[in-house]
CSV table of N, CA and C in Angstrom, one decimal:
chain,number,residue,atom,x,y,z
A,113,MET,N,1.0,-1.3,0.1
A,113,MET,CA,-0.3,0.0,-0.3
A,113,MET,C,0.4,1.2,0.1
A,114,SER,N,0.3,2.2,-1.1
A,114,SER,CA,1.7,3.1,-1.4
A,114,SER,C,0.9,4.7,-0.8
A,115,ALA,N,1.6,5.5,0.2
A,115,ALA,CA,0.6,6.8,0.2
A,115,ALA,C,1.0,7.4,-0.7
A,116,VAL,N,0.2,8.3,-0.8
A,116,VAL,CA,0.4,9.8,-1.9
A,116,VAL,C,1.2,11.0,-1.0
A,117,MET,N,1.8,11.5,-1.7
A,117,MET,CA,3.1,12.6,-1.6
A,117,MET,C,2.4,13.8,-1.8
A,118,MET,N,2.2,14.6,-0.8
A,118,MET,CA,2.1,15.9,-1.2
A,118,MET,C,2.5,17.2,-0.5
A,119,GLY,N,2.5,18.1,-0.9
A,119,GLY,CA,3.2,19.5,-0.1
A,119,GLY,C,4.6,19.1,-1.0
A,120,GLU,N,5.3,20.6,-0.6
A,120,GLU,CA,6.4,20.9,-1.1
A,120,GLU,C,7.5,19.9,-0.5
A,121,GLN,N,7.3,19.4,0.9
A,121,GLN,CA,8.1,19.3,1.8
A,121,GLN,C,8.3,17.2,1.2
A,122,GLY,N,7.0,17.4,0.7
A,122,GLY,CA,7.2,15.4,0.4
A,122,GLY,C,6.0,14.9,1.8
A,123,GLU,N,5.4,15.7,2.3
A,123,GLU,CA,4.5,15.3,3.8
A,123,GLU,C,3.5,14.4,3.2
A,124,LEU,N,2.7,13.8,3.7
A,124,LEU,CA,1.3,13.3,3.4
A,124,LEU,C,0.2,14.5,3.4
A,125,TRP,N,0.5,15.7,4.9
A,125,TRP,CA,-0.2,16.7,4.8
A,125,TRP,C,0.6,17.7,4.6
A,126,PRO,N,0.7,18.6,3.8
A,126,PRO,CA,1.3,20.2,3.9
A,126,PRO,C,1.5,20.6,5.3
A,127,SER,N,2.1,20.7,6.0
A,127,SER,CA,2.7,21.8,6.8
A,127,SER,C,2.4,23.4,7.0
A,128,VAL,N,1.5,23.9,7.9
A,128,VAL,CA,1.5,25.1,8.1
A,128,VAL,C,2.4,26.1,7.5
A,129,THR,N,1.8,27.0,7.2
A,129,THR,CA,3.0,28.3,6.6
A,129,THR,C,2.1,29.5,7.5
A,130,GLU,N,3.9,30.4,7.4
A,130,GLU,CA,3.3,31.8,8.2
A,130,GLU,C,2.0,32.0,7.3
A,131,THR,N,2.1,32.3,5.8
A,131,THR,CA,0.8,32.6,4.9
A,131,THR,C,-0.6,32.2,5.2
A,132,ASP,N,-0.1,30.6,5.8
A,132,ASP,CA,-1.3,29.4,5.9
A,132,ASP,C,-2.3,30.5,7.6
A,133,LYS,N,-1.4,30.8,8.4
A,133,LYS,CA,-1.5,31.3,9.9
A,133,LYS,C,-2.2,32.7,9.7
A,134,LEU,N,-1.8,33.7,9.2
A,134,LEU,CA,-2.1,35.1,8.5
A,134,LEU,C,-3.9,35.0,8.2
A,135,LYS,N,-4.1,34.0,7.0
A,135,LYS,CA,-5.3,33.6,6.6
A,135,LYS,C,-6.2,33.3,7.2
A,136,THR,N,-6.0,32.2,8.3
A,136,THR,CA,-6.7,31.9,9.7
A,136,THR,C,-7.1,32.7,10.5
A,137,ARG,N,-5.8,33.7,10.9
A,137,ARG,CA,-6.2,34.9,12.0
A,137,ARG,C,-7.4,35.7,11.8
A,138,LYS,N,-7.0,35.9,10.0
A,138,LYS,CA,-7.7,36.8,9.2
A,138,LYS,C,-9.4,36.7,9.8
A,139,LEU,N,-9.8,35.3,8.9
A,139,LEU,CA,-11.1,34.3,9.5
A,139,LEU,C,-11.7,34.5,10.8
A,140,LEU,N,-10.6,34.4,12.0
A,140,LEU,CA,-11.4,34.5,13.1
A,140,LEU,C,-11.4,35.7,13.6
A,141,GLU,N,-10.3,36.8,12.9
A,141,GLU,CA,-10.8,37.9,13.3
A,141,GLU,C,-12.2,38.5,12.7
A,142,ASN,N,-12.8,37.9,11.7
A,142,ASN,CA,-14.0,38.1,10.8
A,142,ASN,C,-15.4,37.6,11.6
A,143,TYR,N,-14.8,36.5,12.7
A,143,TYR,CA,-15.9,35.4,13.1
A,143,TYR,C,-16.8,35.6,13.4
A,144,MET,N,-16.9,36.4,14.1
A,144,MET,CA,-18.1,37.2,14.9
A,144,MET,C,-18.8,37.9,14.3
A,145,LYS,N,-18.4,38.9,13.2
A,145,LYS,CA,-18.7,39.8,12.2
A,145,LYS,C,-19.8,39.0,11.5
A,146,ASP,N,-19.4,37.9,10.8
A,146,ASP,CA,-19.5,36.9,9.9
A,146,ASP,C,-21.0,35.8,10.8
A,147,LYS,N,-20.3,35.6,11.6
A,147,LYS,CA,-21.9,34.5,12.3
A,147,LYS,C,-23.1,35.7,13.0
A,148,GLN,N,-23.0,37.1,13.3
A,148,GLN,CA,-23.6,38.2,13.2
A,148,GLN,C,-24.9,37.9,12.3
A,149,MET,N,-23.5,38.4,10.9
A,149,MET,CA,-24.5,38.4,9.7
A,149,MET,C,-25.2,37.2,9.6
A,150,VAL,N,-24.6,36.0,9.4
A,150,VAL,CA,-25.1,34.8,9.3
A,150,VAL,C,-26.8,34.7,10.1
A,151,LEU,N,-26.7,34.9,11.7
A,151,LEU,CA,-27.6,35.3,12.1
A,151,LEU,C,-28.9,36.4,11.7
A,152,ALA,N,-28.5,37.4,11.3
A,152,ALA,CA,-29.4,38.4,10.9
A,152,ALA,C,-30.5,37.8,8.9
A,153,PHE,N,-29.3,37.0,8.7
A,153,PHE,CA,-29.8,36.7,7.8
A,153,PHE,C,-30.8,35.4,7.8
A,154,SER,N,-30.7,35.1,8.2
A,154,SER,CA,-31.3,33.5,8.8
A,154,SER,C,-32.8,34.0,9.2
A,155,ARG,N,-32.6,35.4,9.9
A,155,ARG,CA,-33.9,35.6,10.0
A,155,ARG,C,-35.3,36.5,9.2
A,156,LYS,N,-34.6,36.4,7.8
A,156,LYS,CA,-35.3,36.9,6.6
A,156,LYS,C,-35.6,35.6,6.0
A,157,SER,N,-36.8,36.3,5.6
A,157,SER,CA,-37.3,34.9,4.7
A,157,SER,C,-37.4,34.7,3.1
A,158,ASN,N,-37.3,35.8,2.7
A,158,ASN,CA,-36.6,36.2,1.1
A,158,ASN,C,-35.8,37.3,1.4
A,159,LEU,N,-34.5,36.3,0.8
A,159,LEU,CA,-33.3,37.3,0.8
A,159,LEU,C,-33.2,37.2,-1.1
A,160,PRO,N,-32.6,38.5,-1.5
A,160,PRO,CA,-32.6,38.2,-3.0
A,160,PRO,C,-31.0,37.2,-3.1
A,161,GLU,N,-31.4,36.6,-4.1
A,161,GLU,CA,-30.1,35.5,-4.9
A,161,GLU,C,-29.2,36.0,-4.5
A,162,GLN,N,-28.2,37.2,-5.0
A,162,GLN,CA,-26.7,37.6,-4.3
A,162,GLN,C,-26.7,37.2,-3.0
A,163,MET,N,-27.8,37.9,-1.9
A,163,MET,CA,-27.7,38.1,-0.2
A,163,MET,C,-27.7,36.5,-0.2
A,164,GLN,N,-28.7,35.3,-0.8
A,164,GLN,CA,-28.4,34.1,-0.1
A,164,GLN,C,-27.2,33.6,-0.3
A,165,LYS,N,-26.7,33.7,-1.4
A,165,LYS,CA,-25.3,33.0,-1.6
A,165,LYS,C,-24.3,33.5,-0.7
A,166,VAL,N,-24.1,34.8,-0.4
A,166,VAL,CA,-23.3,35.2,0.9
A,166,VAL,C,-23.7,34.6,1.9
A,167,TYR,N,-24.9,34.4,2.1
A,167,TYR,CA,-25.5,33.8,3.3
A,167,TYR,C,-25.0,32.4,3.5
A,168,GLN,N,-25.5,31.9,1.9
A,168,GLN,CA,-24.9,30.4,2.5
A,168,GLN,C,-23.1,30.3,2.5
A,169,ALA,N,-22.3,30.9,2.0
A,169,ALA,CA,-21.3,30.9,2.0
A,169,ALA,C,-20.2,31.4,3.8
A,170,LYS,N,-21.2,32.6,4.1
A,170,LYS,CA,-20.7,32.8,5.2
A,170,LYS,C,-21.5,31.8,6.4
A,171,LYS,N,-22.2,30.9,6.2
A,171,LYS,CA,-23.0,29.7,7.4
A,171,LYS,C,-21.8,28.9,6.9
A,172,ASP,N,-21.5,28.6,6.0
A,172,ASP,CA,-20.6,27.4,5.3
A,172,ASP,C,-19.4,27.8,7.0
A,173,GLU,N,-18.6,28.9,6.0
A,173,GLU,CA,-17.4,29.6,6.9
A,173,GLU,C,-17.5,29.6,8.1
A,174,VAL,N,-18.6,29.5,8.7
A,174,VAL,CA,-18.2,30.0,10.2
A,174,VAL,C,-18.8,28.2,10.7
A,175,GLU,N,-19.4,27.6,10.4
A,175,GLU,CA,-19.5,26.2,10.6
A,175,GLU,C,-18.3,25.1,10.4
A,176,ILE,N,-17.5,25.8,9.4
A,176,ILE,CA,-16.2,25.0,9.4
A,176,ILE,C,-15.2,25.8,10.4
A,177,ILE,N,-15.0,27.2,10.6
A,177,ILE,CA,-14.1,27.5,11.8
A,177,ILE,C,-14.6,26.9,12.9
A,178,GLU,N,-16.0,26.6,13.5
A,178,GLU,CA,-16.5,26.3,14.6
A,178,GLU,C,-16.1,24.7,14.8
A,179,LEU,N,-16.2,23.7,13.6
A,179,LEU,CA,-15.4,22.8,13.6
A,179,LEU,C,-14.0,22.5,13.9
A,180,ALA,N,-13.8,23.3,13.1
A,180,ALA,CA,-12.1,23.3,13.8
A,180,ALA,C,-11.7,23.9,15.0
A,181,LEU,N,-12.4,24.8,15.2
A,181,LEU,CA,-12.1,25.2,17.1
A,181,LEU,C,-12.4,23.8,17.7
A,182,ASN,N,-13.0,22.9,17.3
A,182,ASN,CA,-13.4,22.0,18.6
A,182,ASN,C,-12.6,20.8,18.3
A,183,LEU,N,-11.7,20.8,17.4
A,183,LEU,CA,-10.7,20.1,16.9
A,183,LEU,C,-9.5,20.5,17.5
A,184,ILE,N,-9.3,21.6,18.2
A,184,ILE,CA,-8.3,21.6,19.2
A,184,ILE,C,-8.1,20.9,20.3
A,185,GLN,N,-7.1,19.8,20.4
A,185,GLN,CA,-6.9,18.8,21.6
A,185,GLN,C,-6.6,19.4,23.0
A,186,ASP,N,-5.9,20.3,22.7
A,186,ASP,CA,-5.7,20.9,24.8
A,186,ASP,C,-6.6,22.3,24.6
A,187,ASP,N,-6.8,21.4,26.5
A,187,ASP,CA,-8.1,22.6,26.3
A,187,ASP,C,-8.0,23.9,26.9
A,188,GLN,N,-6.9,24.0,27.2
A,188,GLN,CA,-6.2,25.5,27.6
A,188,GLN,C,-6.0,26.5,26.3
A,189,ILE,N,-5.7,25.7,25.2
A,189,ILE,CA,-5.1,26.0,24.2
A,189,ILE,C,-6.6,26.5,23.4
A,190,LYS,N,-8.0,26.2,23.8
A,190,LYS,CA,-9.0,26.0,23.1
A,190,LYS,C,-9.7,27.1,23.6
A,191,ARG,N,-9.7,27.2,25.2
A,191,ARG,CA,-9.8,28.4,26.2
A,191,ARG,C,-9.7,29.6,25.3
A,192,VAL,N,-8.3,30.3,25.3
A,192,VAL,CA,-7.8,31.2,24.8
A,192,VAL,C,-8.1,31.6,23.3
A,193,ILE,N,-8.3,30.6,22.7
A,193,ILE,CA,-8.9,31.2,21.3
A,193,ILE,C,-10.1,31.1,21.4
A,194,GLU,N,-11.3,30.0,22.1
A,194,GLU,CA,-12.3,30.9,22.5
A,194,GLU,C,-12.5,32.5,22.6
A,195,HIS,N,-11.4,32.3,23.9
A,195,HIS,CA,-11.7,33.9,24.6
A,195,HIS,C,-11.3,35.2,23.5
A,196,ARG,N,-10.6,35.1,22.8
A,196,ARG,CA,-9.4,35.8,22.1
A,196,ARG,C,-10.4,36.2,20.6
A,197,PHE,N,-10.9,35.5,20.2
A,197,PHE,CA,-11.3,35.0,18.9
A,197,PHE,C,-13.1,35.0,18.7
A,198,PHE,N,-13.6,34.1,19.6
A,198,PHE,CA,-15.3,33.7,19.8
A,198,PHE,C,-16.0,34.4,20.6
A,199,LYS,N,-15.1,35.5,21.6
A,199,LYS,CA,-15.8,35.9,22.5
A,199,LYS,C,-16.0,37.7,22.0
A,200,LEU,N,-15.0,38.2,20.9
A,200,LEU,CA,-15.3,39.6,20.3
A,200,LEU,C,-14.1,40.1,21.6
A,201,ARG,N,-13.3,39.8,22.1
A,201,ARG,CA,-12.3,40.5,22.9
A,201,ARG,C,-10.8,40.9,22.4
A,202,ARG,N,-10.7,41.6,22.6
A,202,ARG,CA,-9.5,42.3,22.1
A,202,ARG,C,-8.3,41.9,22.5
A,203,TYR,N,-7.0,41.3,22.0
A,203,TYR,CA,-5.7,41.2,22.4
A,203,TYR,C,-5.6,41.5,24.1
A,204,THR,N,-5.6,42.4,24.2
A,204,THR,CA,-5.0,43.3,25.5
A,204,THR,C,-6.2,43.0,26.7
A,205,ASP,N,-7.7,42.6,26.0
A,205,ASP,CA,-8.5,41.8,27.3
A,205,ASP,C,-8.2,40.4,27.1
A,206,THR,N,-7.7,39.8,26.6
A,206,THR,CA,-7.0,38.4,26.6
A,206,THR,C,-6.0,38.3,27.5
A,207,VAL,N,-4.6,39.1,27.1
A,207,VAL,CA,-4.0,38.7,28.1
A,207,VAL,C,-4.8,39.1,29.3
A,208,MET,N,-4.7,40.0,29.8
A,208,MET,CA,-5.7,40.6,31.2
A,208,MET,C,-6.5,39.5,31.6
A,209,PHE,N,-7.1,39.2,31.2
A,209,PHE,CA,-8.2,37.2,31.8
A,209,PHE,C,-7.2,36.3,32.1
A,210,TYR,N,-6.1,36.0,31.4
A,210,TYR,CA,-5.3,35.1,32.0
A,210,TYR,C,-3.7,35.6,32.6
A,211,SER,N,-4.0,37.4,32.7
A,211,SER,CA,-3.0,37.1,33.6
A,211,SER,C,-2.5,36.8,34.7
A,212,GLY,N,-3.7,36.3,35.7
A,212,GLY,CA,-3.3,35.6,36.8
A,212,GLY,C,-2.8,34.2,37.0
A,213,CYS,N,-3.4,33.8,35.7
A,213,CYS,CA,-2.5,32.1,35.7
A,213,CYS,C,-1.8,31.9,34.7
A,214,MET,N,-1.4,32.9,33.7
A,214,MET,CA,-0.4,32.8,32.9
A,214,MET,C,0.2,33.9,32.2
A,215,SER,N,1.4,33.5,31.8
A,215,SER,CA,2.6,34.7,31.7
A,215,SER,C,2.3,35.8,29.9
A,216,ASN,N,2.3,36.2,30.0
A,216,ASN,CA,2.1,37.0,28.2
A,216,ASN,C,2.4,36.4,27.8
A,217,SER,N,3.7,36.1,27.6
A,217,SER,CA,3.9,34.8,26.3
A,217,SER,C,3.4,33.4,26.0
A,218,THR,N,3.1,33.3,27.3
A,218,THR,CA,2.3,31.8,27.3
A,218,THR,C,0.9,32.1,26.7
A,219,VAL,N,0.0,32.6,27.0
A,219,VAL,CA,-1.3,33.6,26.1
A,219,VAL,C,-0.7,33.8,25.0
A,220,ASP,N,0.4,34.2,24.4
A,220,ASP,CA,1.0,34.7,22.9
A,220,ASP,C,0.7,32.9,22.6
A,221,ARG,N,2.1,32.5,23.1
A,221,ARG,CA,2.6,30.8,22.0
A,221,ARG,C,0.6,30.2,22.4
A,222,TYR,N,0.1,30.7,23.2
A,222,TYR,CA,-1.4,29.9,23.0
A,222,TYR,C,-2.1,29.9,21.8
A,223,ILE,N,-2.5,31.8,21.5
A,223,ILE,CA,-2.4,31.7,20.4
A,223,ILE,C,-2.3,31.2,19.2
A,224,ASP,N,-1.2,31.6,19.0
A,224,ASP,CA,-0.2,30.9,18.0
A,224,ASP,C,-0.4,29.3,17.5
A,225,LYS,N,-0.7,28.2,18.8
A,225,LYS,CA,-0.6,27.4,18.4
A,225,LYS,C,-2.4,27.0,18.0
A,226,GLY,N,-3.1,27.9,18.9
A,226,GLY,CA,-4.4,27.5,18.4
A,226,GLY,C,-4.2,28.2,16.4
A,227,ILE,N,-3.8,29.1,16.3
A,227,ILE,CA,-4.1,29.8,15.0
A,227,ILE,C,-3.6,28.6,14.1
A,228,ALA,N,-2.4,27.8,14.3
A,228,ALA,CA,-1.4,26.9,13.8
A,228,ALA,C,-2.6,25.9,13.7
A,229,ALA,N,-3.3,25.0,15.2
A,229,ALA,CA,-4.6,24.0,14.8
A,229,ALA,C,-5.6,24.6,13.9
A,230,ILE,N,-6.2,25.4,14.0
A,230,ILE,CA,-7.1,25.6,12.7
A,230,ILE,C,-6.4,26.0,11.6
A,231,ALA,N,-5.4,26.2,11.2
A,231,ALA,CA,-5.0,26.2,10.2
A,231,ALA,C,-4.8,25.0,9.3
A,232,ASP,N,-4.1,24.5,10.4
A,232,ASP,CA,-3.7,22.7,10.0
A,232,ASP,C,-5.3,22.1,9.3
A,233,SER,N,-6.0,22.0,10.3
A,233,SER,CA,-7.2,22.0,9.5
A,233,SER,C,-8.1,22.6,8.4
A,234,LEU,N,-7.9,23.5,8.5
A,234,LEU,CA,-8.9,24.2,7.2
A,234,LEU,C,-7.6,24.3,6.0
A,235,LYS,N,-6.5,23.8,6.3
A,235,LYS,CA,-5.5,23.4,4.9
A,235,LYS,C,-6.1,21.5,4.6
A,236,LEU,N,-6.3,21.1,5.4
A,236,LEU,CA,-6.3,19.6,5.1
A,236,LEU,C,-7.5,19.9,4.2
A,237,TRP,N,-8.9,20.2,5.1
A,237,TRP,CA,-9.9,20.3,3.9
A,237,TRP,C,-9.9,20.9,2.9
A,238,GLY,N,-8.8,21.7,2.7
A,238,GLY,CA,-8.8,22.6,1.6
A,238,GLY,C,-9.5,24.1,1.9
A,239,ILE,N,-9.7,24.2,2.4
A,239,ILE,CA,-10.2,25.9,3.0
A,239,ILE,C,-9.3,27.2,2.7
A,240,ILE,N,-8.2,26.4,2.9
A,240,ILE,CA,-6.7,27.6,2.7
A,240,ILE,C,-5.7,26.8,1.9
């Protein structure tokens, strides 16, 4: 049985690059706005065709991001990512919230690891 090799380095699944993490960060930063749009559109009974297309695309995007978040194995990393991106908190609010139990550099590291984990899923699924 042979494995199909993909990616620049010949690995089975391509590694997450800095560009992938930047794209993922942008998706996460837009998550709450997109979720609010999906909720608003879902309340409308008759959407014009263009709005229906936008609604379906954003709905799919929100669901995929939520699925990728739920696949993060480390609960602390998942909580930091949820606090930072899914509860519409600014970076400084997140650092302050966790200041009693972890250092700023740990929060930074957890955010980076969380973004990388989500990017890994999104890349595997062909989203980014």
